[in-house]
Amino acid sequence: MMEGMQASVQAWLSERQRPGNWLDVTPEDEIPPELPDWMRTFVHMQQICFAPEIRRRRDAGELPDGFLLWGAQLIQPHEGGRIIRLNEEVRGVPYLRLGRDVEKGGGVTIGDLDGLEYFDLNDDELDSGHFTMFWTGLRWILTFDFRSGRAKCVSLIEKSMKFLAASKLSASNGLAEPAIDTLHTACELLAKSRLILTHAPAHKWRSHGSINSAINREGRLGNIDSSFVDLFNKLCNIRSNAKYATGYEVDPPSQEEFDVTEGVALGLRLAVQKHKPIEGAIVE
């Protein structure tokens, strides 16, 4: 247990500790508020996901003798539902910092997980949210990302960068109208990526109007760079005339406007990357 933890909390945890390195926490159990933040997360996930699954498998005779929990994973697919995985069923890509050389394809041990830098899902599950935890032999390490649609966002961000490059090329060749049109597309793809990442699946943002109103709401709340929202609104207002009207003159995007767009793209690209895990103290 953590040193300095209240005796009553230690007793509460000890009562629920089961052979196999798991906590038998039921839905009716009240979690002690004195638990440290990381431990409270650990206990809640045992209560909501992993303890029920372990009880189910144990009662069905699906767990081996001497079962020891060293890995557990909750997957929340973007289409709904959930998947619970235990031990070797856990899927994903752990990024480890090890104090020894490992050949490509070489094995790692449970103790090596103590060097976990971050953990992410495989590409085929990147649109799902997840909570994944590993036992290192001394402590639990918790890592999670409940956002859905990250794979879709990566695709849209990369596509937006192509339209940004096309806009720059058009502007450099004196083609203001195509530059405006392609920069608008780049910004709209970025706005859609932002909305998928923070709000709802891609199918919710199929129209220009829904994207525009939602990203402006984000701007009013201070959740996205106001200069990007201003640029997006400007492009929405002039794009139609620049693309379809005759006798309509428009200036090409400025370097500052290109920089704003690229800055948002790079920021979103970083946002879809995995955060560092939470390192827990010893639980015995």
Short mmCIF file of C-alpha atoms in Angstrom, two decimals:
data_model
loop_
_atom_site.label_atom_id
_atom_site.label_comp_id
_atom_site.label_asym_id
_atom_site.label_seq_id
_atom_site.Cartn_x
_atom_site.Cartn_y
_atom_site.Cartn_z
CA MET A 1 0.00 0.00 0.00
CA MET A 2 0.99 3.61 -0.20
CA GLU A 3 2.98 4.80 2.79
CA GLY A 4 1.02 7.26 4.90
CA MET A 5 -2.38 6.05 3.71
CA GLN A 6 -5.01 6.08 6.43
CA ALA A 7 -5.36 2.78 8.26
CA SER A 8 -9.09 2.66 7.50
CA VAL A 9 -8.42 3.01 3.77
CA GLN A 10 -5.72 0.35 3.89
CA ALA A 11 -8.17 -1.95 5.65
CA TRP A 12 -10.84 -1.24 3.00
CA LEU A 13 -8.41 -2.18 0.24
CA SER A 14 -7.11 -5.26 2.06
CA GLU A 15 -10.64 -6.61 2.47
CA ARG A 16 -11.09 -6.50 -1.29
CA GLN A 17 -7.66 -7.74 -2.33
CA ARG A 18 -7.93 -11.17 -3.92
CA PRO A 19 -5.32 -13.75 -4.94
CA GLY A 20 -4.37 -12.96 -8.49
CA ASN A 21 -3.59 -9.28 -7.92
CA TRP A 22 -7.09 -7.84 -8.36
CA LEU A 23 -9.59 -5.99 -6.22
CA ASP A 24 -13.04 -7.52 -5.78
CA VAL A 25 -14.94 -4.22 -5.76
CA THR A 26 -18.70 -4.51 -6.26
CA PRO A 27 -21.10 -1.91 -7.72
CA GLU A 28 -22.50 -1.34 -4.22
CA ASP A 29 -19.11 -0.48 -2.69
CA GLU A 30 -18.52 3.17 -1.85
CA ILE A 31 -15.01 4.24 -2.80
CA PRO A 32 -13.22 5.99 0.09
CA PRO A 33 -12.72 9.67 -0.82
CA GLU A 34 -9.31 9.61 0.90
CA LEU A 35 -7.81 7.50 -1.87
CA PRO A 36 -5.17 9.31 -3.94
CA ASP A 37 -6.35 10.33 -7.41
CA TRP A 38 -4.53 7.58 -9.33
CA MET A 39 -5.68 4.92 -6.84
CA ARG A 40 -9.27 6.12 -7.04
CA THR A 41 -9.12 5.73 -10.82
CA PHE A 42 -7.64 2.26 -10.43
CA VAL A 43 -10.34 1.18 -7.97
CA HIS A 44 -13.19 2.65 -10.03
CA MET A 45 -12.01 0.80 -13.14
CA GLN A 46 -11.80 -2.43 -11.14
CA GLN A 47 -15.34 -1.78 -9.93
CA ILE A 48 -16.83 -0.84 -13.30
CA CYS A 49 -14.99 -3.10 -15.72
CA PHE A 50 -12.35 -5.53 -14.61
CA ALA A 51 -13.64 -7.07 -11.36
CA PRO A 52 -17.01 -7.98 -12.94
CA GLU A 53 -15.21 -9.60 -15.87
CA ILE A 54 -12.84 -11.53 -13.59
CA ARG A 55 -15.80 -12.72 -11.48
CA ARG A 56 -17.66 -13.78 -14.63
CA ARG A 57 -14.70 -15.73 -16.02
CA ARG A 58 -13.89 -17.26 -12.64
CA ASP A 59 -17.46 -18.46 -12.17
CA ALA A 60 -17.44 -19.89 -15.72
CA GLY A 61 -14.18 -21.71 -15.09
CA GLU A 62 -12.42 -19.71 -17.78
CA LEU A 63 -9.47 -18.54 -15.66
CA PRO A 64 -6.42 -20.79 -15.19
CA ASP A 65 -5.24 -22.00 -11.81
CA GLY A 66 -2.91 -19.47 -10.27
CA PHE A 67 -4.40 -16.61 -12.31
CA LEU A 68 -2.39 -13.41 -11.91
CA LEU A 69 -3.67 -10.14 -13.37
CA TRP A 70 -0.83 -8.18 -14.96
CA GLY A 71 -2.68 -6.38 -17.74
CA ALA A 72 -6.24 -5.20 -18.29
CA GLN A 73 -7.87 -3.17 -21.02
CA LEU A 74 -11.22 -1.54 -21.70
CA ILE A 75 -11.95 -0.79 -25.36
CA GLN A 76 -14.85 1.50 -26.24
CA PRO A 77 -15.47 1.13 -30.01
CA HIS A 78 -16.67 4.29 -31.73
CA GLU A 79 -19.84 2.49 -32.84
CA GLY A 80 -20.74 1.68 -29.21
CA GLY A 81 -20.40 -1.16 -26.73
CA ARG A 82 -17.26 -2.19 -24.90
CA ILE A 83 -14.63 -4.91 -24.91
CA ILE A 84 -12.79 -6.13 -21.79
CA ARG A 85 -9.38 -7.78 -22.20
CA LEU A 86 -7.16 -9.40 -19.60
CA ASN A 87 -3.40 -10.13 -19.68
CA GLU A 88 -2.21 -11.44 -23.05
CA GLU A 89 -5.49 -10.32 -24.67
CA VAL A 90 -4.41 -6.68 -24.29
CA ARG A 91 -3.64 -5.16 -27.68
CA GLY A 92 -1.71 -2.05 -28.54
CA VAL A 93 1.73 -0.53 -28.91
CA PRO A 94 3.74 0.12 -25.72
CA TYR A 95 6.66 2.52 -26.06
CA LEU A 96 9.29 1.53 -23.52
CA ARG A 97 12.51 3.09 -22.28
CA LEU A 98 14.74 0.18 -21.29
CA GLY A 99 18.14 0.06 -19.65
CA ARG A 100 19.28 -2.73 -21.92
CA ASP A 101 19.54 -3.52 -25.62
CA VAL A 102 16.63 -5.35 -27.22
CA GLU A 103 16.87 -6.80 -30.70
CA LYS A 104 14.02 -6.22 -33.11
CA GLY A 105 11.34 -8.80 -32.38
CA GLY A 106 12.90 -9.63 -29.03
CA GLY A 107 10.76 -10.32 -25.98
CA VAL A 108 10.12 -8.05 -23.02
CA THR A 109 9.20 -8.90 -19.45
CA ILE A 110 6.57 -7.62 -17.06
CA GLY A 111 9.34 -5.72 -15.28
CA ASP A 112 10.18 -3.95 -18.55
CA LEU A 113 6.77 -2.30 -18.40
CA ASP A 114 8.15 -0.11 -15.62
CA GLY A 115 9.86 1.81 -18.43
CA LEU A 116 6.59 2.56 -20.24
CA GLU A 117 6.78 6.01 -21.83
CA TYR A 118 3.33 5.89 -23.39
CA PHE A 119 0.87 3.41 -24.83
CA ASP A 120 -1.37 3.62 -27.84
CA LEU A 121 -3.79 1.41 -29.71
CA ASN A 122 -3.09 -0.37 -32.95
CA ASP A 123 -4.07 1.47 -36.11
CA ASP A 124 -7.14 -0.71 -36.62
CA GLU A 125 -8.54 0.37 -33.23
CA LEU A 126 -7.38 3.97 -33.13
CA ASP A 127 -10.95 5.20 -33.55
CA SER A 128 -11.84 3.59 -30.20
CA GLY A 129 -11.38 4.96 -26.71
CA HIS A 130 -9.40 2.87 -24.23
CA PHE A 131 -8.25 2.43 -20.66
CA THR A 132 -5.23 0.14 -20.31
CA MET A 133 -3.23 -0.76 -17.21
CA PHE A 134 -0.15 -2.86 -16.56
CA TRP A 135 1.39 -4.39 -13.44
CA THR A 136 5.18 -4.00 -13.46
CA GLY A 137 5.88 -6.25 -10.50
CA LEU A 138 6.07 -3.25 -8.19
CA ARG A 139 3.28 -0.91 -9.23
CA TRP A 140 0.39 -0.37 -11.60
CA ILE A 141 0.75 1.97 -14.55
CA LEU A 142 -2.48 3.38 -15.94
CA THR A 143 -2.87 4.80 -19.43
CA PHE A 144 -6.06 5.93 -21.16
CA ASP A 145 -7.53 7.95 -23.99
CA PHE A 146 -11.32 7.93 -24.20
CA ARG A 147 -11.50 10.01 -27.36
CA SER A 148 -12.98 8.27 -30.38
CA GLY A 149 -12.31 8.98 -34.04
CA ARG A 150 -8.57 9.59 -33.78
CA ALA A 151 -7.81 7.55 -36.90
CA LYS A 152 -10.37 9.59 -38.83
CA CYS A 153 -8.82 12.79 -37.50
CA VAL A 154 -5.32 11.73 -38.56
CA SER A 155 -6.61 11.12 -42.08
CA LEU A 156 -8.40 14.48 -42.24
CA ILE A 157 -5.41 16.39 -40.87
CA GLU A 158 -3.07 14.85 -43.43
CA LYS A 159 -5.56 15.66 -46.19
CA SER A 160 -5.85 19.26 -44.94
CA MET A 161 -2.07 19.65 -45.22
CA LYS A 162 -2.30 18.69 -48.90
CA PHE A 163 -4.94 21.33 -49.55
CA LEU A 164 -2.85 23.85 -47.62
CA ALA A 165 0.12 23.05 -49.88
CA ALA A 166 -2.11 23.42 -52.95
CA SER A 167 -3.32 26.80 -51.68
CA LYS A 168 0.25 28.02 -51.19
CA LEU A 169 1.18 26.84 -54.68
CA SER A 170 -1.82 28.60 -56.24
CA ALA A 171 -1.05 31.84 -54.38
CA SER A 172 2.59 31.77 -55.44
CA ASN A 173 1.43 31.52 -59.07
CA GLY A 174 -1.00 34.42 -58.81
CA LEU A 175 -4.09 32.19 -58.75
CA ALA A 176 -6.02 33.88 -55.95
CA GLU A 177 -9.39 32.16 -56.49
CA PRO A 178 -8.08 28.56 -56.33
CA ALA A 179 -5.92 29.60 -53.38
CA ILE A 180 -8.99 30.80 -51.48
CA ASP A 181 -11.01 27.70 -52.36
CA THR A 182 -8.31 25.22 -51.35
CA LEU A 183 -7.45 27.08 -48.14
CA HIS A 184 -11.14 27.01 -47.20
CA THR A 185 -11.13 23.24 -47.73
CA ALA A 186 -8.01 22.87 -45.58
CA CYS A 187 -9.58 24.90 -42.76
CA GLU A 188 -12.88 23.05 -42.97
CA LEU A 189 -11.11 19.70 -42.70
CA LEU A 190 -9.25 20.96 -39.63
CA ALA A 191 -12.45 22.28 -38.08
CA LYS A 192 -14.14 18.92 -38.68
CA SER A 193 -11.16 17.12 -37.13
CA ARG A 194 -11.40 19.30 -34.05
CA LEU A 195 -15.12 18.59 -33.69
CA ILE A 196 -14.69 14.83 -34.13
CA LEU A 197 -11.88 14.80 -31.57
CA THR A 198 -13.80 16.69 -28.91
CA HIS A 199 -17.49 16.18 -29.61
CA ALA A 200 -19.07 13.69 -31.99
CA PRO A 201 -18.37 11.15 -34.77
CA ALA A 202 -17.69 12.23 -38.33
CA HIS A 203 -21.25 11.61 -39.57
CA LYS A 204 -22.47 14.47 -37.35
CA TRP A 205 -20.47 16.99 -39.41
CA ARG A 206 -21.55 16.43 -42.99
CA SER A 207 -22.66 19.95 -43.92
CA HIS A 208 -20.78 23.24 -44.23
CA GLY A 209 -23.34 24.87 -41.93
CA SER A 210 -23.04 22.37 -39.08
CA ILE A 211 -19.25 22.63 -39.08
CA ASN A 212 -19.33 26.43 -39.24
CA SER A 213 -21.81 26.92 -36.41
CA ALA A 214 -20.11 24.36 -34.15
CA ILE A 215 -16.58 25.71 -34.64
CA ASN A 216 -17.81 29.25 -33.98
CA ARG A 217 -19.37 28.02 -30.75
CA GLU A 218 -15.99 26.54 -29.82
CA GLY A 219 -14.40 29.90 -30.59
CA ARG A 220 -16.82 31.78 -28.35
CA LEU A 221 -16.01 29.36 -25.53
CA GLY A 222 -12.29 29.96 -26.03
CA ASN A 223 -11.61 26.34 -26.95
CA ILE A 224 -9.87 27.06 -30.25
CA ASP A 225 -7.61 29.79 -31.60
CA SER A 226 -9.80 32.80 -32.39
CA SER A 227 -7.58 33.77 -35.32
CA PHE A 228 -8.38 30.41 -36.94
CA VAL A 229 -12.13 30.93 -36.42
CA ASP A 230 -11.87 34.45 -37.89
CA LEU A 231 -9.98 33.09 -40.91
CA PHE A 232 -12.46 30.26 -41.40
CA ASN A 233 -15.40 32.71 -41.29
CA LYS A 234 -13.69 34.98 -43.79
CA LEU A 235 -13.06 32.12 -46.19
CA CYS A 236 -16.65 30.88 -45.82
CA ASN A 237 -17.91 34.36 -46.74
CA ILE A 238 -15.76 34.86 -49.84
CA ARG A 239 -15.29 31.33 -51.11
CA SER A 240 -18.50 31.10 -53.13
CA ASN A 241 -17.87 34.36 -55.01
CA ALA A 242 -14.21 33.50 -55.49
CA LYS A 243 -15.19 30.17 -57.00
CA TYR A 244 -18.31 30.94 -58.99
CA ALA A 245 -18.84 34.69 -59.50
CA THR A 246 -17.64 36.46 -62.63
CA GLY A 247 -15.93 39.82 -62.39
CA TYR A 248 -15.16 39.24 -58.72
CA GLU A 249 -11.65 40.05 -57.59
CA VAL A 250 -10.15 38.59 -54.45
CA ASP A 251 -6.74 38.85 -52.84
CA PRO A 252 -4.83 35.61 -52.26
CA PRO A 253 -4.38 34.39 -48.67
CA SER A 254 -1.58 36.08 -46.76
CA GLN A 255 1.42 34.33 -45.27
CA GLU A 256 -0.06 35.01 -41.82
CA GLU A 257 -3.22 33.15 -42.82
CA PHE A 258 -1.18 30.22 -44.07
CA ASP A 259 0.73 30.22 -40.77
CA VAL A 260 -2.50 30.21 -38.73
CA THR A 261 -3.80 27.22 -40.69
CA GLU A 262 -0.55 25.28 -40.40
CA GLY A 263 -0.34 26.02 -36.68
CA VAL A 264 -3.79 24.56 -36.06
CA ALA A 265 -2.94 21.50 -38.17
CA LEU A 266 0.26 20.83 -36.23
CA GLY A 267 -1.52 21.37 -32.93
CA LEU A 268 -4.25 18.90 -33.82
CA ARG A 269 -1.64 16.39 -34.98
CA LEU A 270 -0.04 16.58 -31.54
CA ALA A 271 -3.44 16.34 -29.85
CA VAL A 272 -4.17 12.91 -31.30
CA GLN A 273 -0.96 11.50 -29.86
CA LYS A 274 -0.95 9.55 -26.62
CA HIS A 275 -0.34 11.15 -23.24
CA LYS A 276 2.13 9.83 -20.71
CA PRO A 277 0.74 7.15 -18.38
CA ILE A 278 -0.15 7.61 -14.73
CA GLU A 279 2.32 5.83 -12.49
CA GLY A 280 0.83 4.29 -9.40
CA ALA A 281 2.45 3.33 -6.14
CA ILE A 282 2.91 -0.20 -4.89
CA VAL A 283 -0.27 -2.24 -4.35
CA GLU A 284 0.31 -5.53 -2.58
#
